[in-house]
Amino acid sequence: VSETLFILAIPFFMSRYGIKRVMIISFMAWVLRFGFFAIGGPEGFPVVFLVLSMIVYGMAFDFFNVSGGLFVDQKCEPKVRASAQGLFMLMTNGLGASIGTILAGQVINHYCHWENGYLMGDWQTCWFIFAGYALVVGVAFAVLFRPKKG
């Protein structure tokens, strides 16, 4: 449901705030999502944070992937558009996801361990590390990304 609502909101956000701000919003949504995972839990009030993380996911994922794809579509000439879209998907959902998985695995292996068939450990620290990483990437994007007008 969250993804559907945020996909429908993309045209409004893109026309009102532009691609750079929409992408920054997506990075900050990832920071929130991972932060909510860190403070959420299976018991009591913290479950609210897990539900909030599910709501924020639509903004985090769709604002990045769909808005990024739309930006590539708008900025590329028709003859290279398909290749540019493929490169965007490769870099984000292929290479980027693979590198992220390897690095996240290293963080988890450092802070967690197997016990009686369950992965136990300091998950809160892991999620805060992931939130910090998303924040650093978001700030770097805000500083380095300068789309051409028009």
mmCIF file of C-alpha atoms in Angstrom:
data_model
loop_
_atom_site.group_PDB
_atom_site.id
_atom_site.type_symbol
_atom_site.label_atom_id
_atom_site.label_comp_id
_atom_site.label_asym_id
_atom_site.label_seq_id
_atom_site.Cartn_x
_atom_site.Cartn_y
_atom_site.Cartn_z
ATOM 1 C CA VAL A 1 0.000 0.000 0.000
ATOM 2 C CA SER A 2 2.800 2.385 0.915
ATOM 3 C CA GLU A 3 4.551 1.903 -2.411
ATOM 4 C CA THR A 4 1.340 2.493 -4.347
ATOM 5 C CA LEU A 5 0.641 5.745 -2.519
ATOM 6 C CA PHE A 6 4.160 7.054 -2.970
ATOM 7 C CA ILE A 7 4.258 6.108 -6.659
ATOM 8 C CA LEU A 8 1.097 8.170 -7.086
ATOM 9 C CA ALA A 9 2.744 11.054 -5.185
ATOM 10 C CA ILE A 10 5.861 11.151 -7.380
ATOM 11 C CA PRO A 11 4.473 13.529 -10.055
ATOM 12 C CA PHE A 12 3.473 16.021 -7.354
ATOM 13 C CA PHE A 13 6.845 15.852 -5.598
ATOM 14 C CA MET A 14 8.839 15.960 -8.850
ATOM 15 C CA SER A 15 6.989 19.010 -10.188
ATOM 16 C CA ARG A 16 7.063 20.825 -6.864
ATOM 17 C CA TYR A 17 10.555 19.968 -5.555
ATOM 18 C CA GLY A 18 12.582 18.680 -8.518
ATOM 19 C CA ILE A 19 14.696 15.586 -8.890
ATOM 20 C CA LYS A 20 17.458 16.551 -6.479
ATOM 21 C CA ARG A 21 15.153 17.183 -3.522
ATOM 22 C CA VAL A 22 13.063 14.093 -4.270
ATOM 23 C CA MET A 23 16.208 11.954 -4.283
ATOM 24 C CA ILE A 24 17.406 13.569 -1.042
ATOM 25 C CA ILE A 25 13.992 12.824 0.482
ATOM 26 C CA SER A 26 14.459 9.190 -0.583
ATOM 27 C CA PHE A 27 17.870 8.982 1.111
ATOM 28 C CA MET A 28 16.466 10.501 4.295
ATOM 29 C CA ALA A 29 13.588 8.007 4.148
ATOM 30 C CA TRP A 30 16.199 5.212 4.099
ATOM 31 C CA VAL A 31 17.826 6.802 7.149
ATOM 32 C CA LEU A 32 14.447 6.822 8.898
ATOM 33 C CA ARG A 33 13.640 3.260 7.830
ATOM 34 C CA PHE A 34 16.892 1.845 9.188
ATOM 35 C CA GLY A 35 16.614 4.005 12.315
ATOM 36 C CA PHE A 36 13.087 2.712 12.908
ATOM 37 C CA PHE A 37 14.402 -0.848 12.591
ATOM 38 C CA ALA A 38 17.054 -0.027 15.190
ATOM 39 C CA ILE A 39 14.596 1.255 17.776
ATOM 40 C CA GLY A 40 11.691 -1.032 16.869
ATOM 41 C CA GLY A 41 11.149 -4.438 18.356
ATOM 42 C CA PRO A 42 8.780 -7.359 18.570
ATOM 43 C CA GLU A 43 7.247 -6.364 21.905
ATOM 44 C CA GLY A 44 5.284 -3.394 23.197
ATOM 45 C CA PHE A 45 5.380 0.161 21.870
ATOM 46 C CA PRO A 46 8.485 -0.257 19.682
ATOM 47 C CA VAL A 47 6.373 -2.318 17.253
ATOM 48 C CA VAL A 48 5.028 1.059 16.098
ATOM 49 C CA PHE A 49 8.493 1.817 14.726
ATOM 50 C CA LEU A 50 8.487 -1.380 12.682
ATOM 51 C CA VAL A 51 5.143 -0.379 11.161
ATOM 52 C CA LEU A 52 6.512 3.125 10.467
ATOM 53 C CA SER A 53 9.506 1.541 8.731
ATOM 54 C CA MET A 54 7.109 -0.275 6.402
ATOM 55 C CA ILE A 55 5.288 2.962 5.589
ATOM 56 C CA VAL A 56 8.521 4.872 4.966
ATOM 57 C CA TYR A 57 9.740 2.078 2.662
ATOM 58 C CA GLY A 58 7.432 3.229 -0.130
ATOM 59 C CA MET A 59 9.011 6.673 -0.086
ATOM 60 C CA ALA A 60 12.548 5.336 0.247
ATOM 61 C CA PHE A 61 12.293 2.809 -2.570
ATOM 62 C CA ASP A 62 9.946 4.517 -5.028
ATOM 63 C CA PHE A 63 11.323 8.015 -4.716
ATOM 64 C CA PHE A 64 14.772 6.677 -5.532
ATOM 65 C CA ASN A 65 14.072 4.036 -8.156
ATOM 66 C CA VAL A 66 11.051 5.469 -9.939
ATOM 67 C CA SER A 67 12.161 9.118 -9.775
ATOM 68 C CA GLY A 68 15.690 8.164 -10.826
ATOM 69 C CA GLY A 69 14.317 6.196 -13.760
ATOM 70 C CA LEU A 70 12.090 9.110 -14.774
ATOM 71 C CA PHE A 71 15.047 11.495 -14.568
ATOM 72 C CA VAL A 72 17.141 9.251 -16.810
ATOM 73 C CA ASP A 73 14.210 8.997 -19.207
ATOM 74 C CA GLN A 74 13.815 12.785 -19.374
ATOM 75 C CA LYS A 75 17.502 13.616 -19.765
ATOM 76 C CA CYS A 76 18.547 11.030 -22.346
ATOM 77 C CA GLU A 77 18.106 11.203 -26.078
ATOM 78 C CA PRO A 78 15.763 8.539 -27.458
ATOM 79 C CA LYS A 79 18.573 6.603 -29.172
ATOM 80 C CA VAL A 80 20.400 5.959 -25.868
ATOM 81 C CA ARG A 81 17.427 5.986 -23.483
ATOM 82 C CA ALA A 82 17.102 2.197 -23.177
ATOM 83 C CA SER A 83 20.836 1.807 -22.572
ATOM 84 C CA ALA A 84 20.796 4.580 -19.968
ATOM 85 C CA GLN A 85 17.836 2.982 -18.187
ATOM 86 C CA GLY A 86 19.649 -0.352 -18.219
ATOM 87 C CA LEU A 87 22.797 1.261 -16.808
ATOM 88 C CA PHE A 88 20.778 2.982 -14.056
ATOM 89 C CA MET A 89 19.182 -0.340 -13.082
ATOM 90 C CA LEU A 90 22.527 -2.158 -13.231
ATOM 91 C CA MET A 91 24.220 0.406 -11.017
ATOM 92 C CA THR A 92 21.423 0.591 -8.423
ATOM 93 C CA ASN A 93 19.773 -2.824 -8.331
ATOM 94 C CA GLY A 94 22.657 -4.887 -9.698
ATOM 95 C CA LEU A 95 26.128 -3.675 -8.818
ATOM 96 C CA GLY A 96 24.997 -1.340 -6.021
ATOM 97 C CA ALA A 97 22.808 -3.992 -4.413
ATOM 98 C CA SER A 98 25.559 -6.604 -4.662
ATOM 99 C CA ILE A 99 28.202 -4.380 -3.093
ATOM 100 C CA GLY A 100 25.706 -3.308 -0.421
ATOM 101 C CA THR A 101 24.904 -6.931 0.381
ATOM 102 C CA ILE A 102 28.576 -7.807 0.776
ATOM 103 C CA LEU A 103 29.278 -4.803 3.009
ATOM 104 C CA ALA A 104 26.120 -5.335 5.078
ATOM 105 C CA GLY A 105 27.125 -8.972 5.520
ATOM 106 C CA GLN A 106 30.472 -7.867 6.904
ATOM 107 C CA VAL A 107 28.766 -5.532 9.385
ATOM 108 C CA ILE A 108 26.383 -8.291 10.489
ATOM 109 C CA ASN A 109 29.191 -10.843 10.770
ATOM 110 C CA HIS A 110 31.086 -8.407 12.992
ATOM 111 C CA TYR A 111 28.196 -7.665 15.374
ATOM 112 C CA CYS A 112 26.166 -10.905 15.273
ATOM 113 C CA HIS A 113 26.651 -14.651 15.728
ATOM 114 C CA TRP A 114 24.707 -17.900 15.345
ATOM 115 C CA GLU A 115 23.231 -19.381 18.515
ATOM 116 C CA ASN A 116 20.930 -22.432 18.556
ATOM 117 C CA GLY A 117 20.044 -21.920 14.901
ATOM 118 C CA TYR A 118 19.255 -18.211 15.317
ATOM 119 C CA LEU A 119 21.303 -15.196 14.302
ATOM 120 C CA MET A 120 21.814 -13.312 17.554
ATOM 121 C CA GLY A 121 23.727 -10.178 18.371
ATOM 122 C CA ASP A 122 23.688 -6.418 18.376
ATOM 123 C CA TRP A 123 21.126 -5.739 15.653
ATOM 124 C CA GLN A 124 20.516 -2.226 16.904
ATOM 125 C CA THR A 125 24.101 -1.246 16.130
ATOM 126 C CA CYS A 126 23.864 -2.871 12.691
ATOM 127 C CA TRP A 127 20.727 -0.893 11.826
ATOM 128 C CA PHE A 128 22.248 2.355 13.095
ATOM 129 C CA ILE A 129 25.342 1.708 10.935
ATOM 130 C CA PHE A 130 23.086 1.207 7.911
ATOM 131 C CA ALA A 131 21.207 4.421 8.776
ATOM 132 C CA GLY A 132 24.504 6.282 9.081
ATOM 133 C CA TYR A 133 25.650 4.953 5.722
ATOM 134 C CA ALA A 134 22.411 6.119 4.088
ATOM 135 C CA LEU A 135 22.884 9.531 5.692
ATOM 136 C CA VAL A 136 26.464 9.840 4.395
ATOM 137 C CA VAL A 137 25.416 8.806 0.877
ATOM 138 C CA GLY A 138 22.477 11.232 1.010
ATOM 139 C CA VAL A 139 24.683 14.128 2.075
ATOM 140 C CA ALA A 140 27.255 13.241 -0.604
ATOM 141 C CA PHE A 141 24.478 13.155 -3.182
ATOM 142 C CA ALA A 142 23.168 16.551 -2.016
ATOM 143 C CA VAL A 143 26.637 18.071 -2.353
ATOM 144 C CA LEU A 144 27.749 16.384 -5.578
ATOM 145 C CA PHE A 145 24.594 16.063 -7.717
ATOM 146 C CA ARG A 146 23.976 19.151 -9.830
ATOM 147 C CA PRO A 147 21.396 18.461 -12.534
ATOM 148 C CA LYS A 148 21.375 20.768 -15.520
ATOM 149 C CA LYS A 149 18.317 22.957 -15.810
ATOM 150 C CA GLY A 150 15.937 22.370 -18.681
#
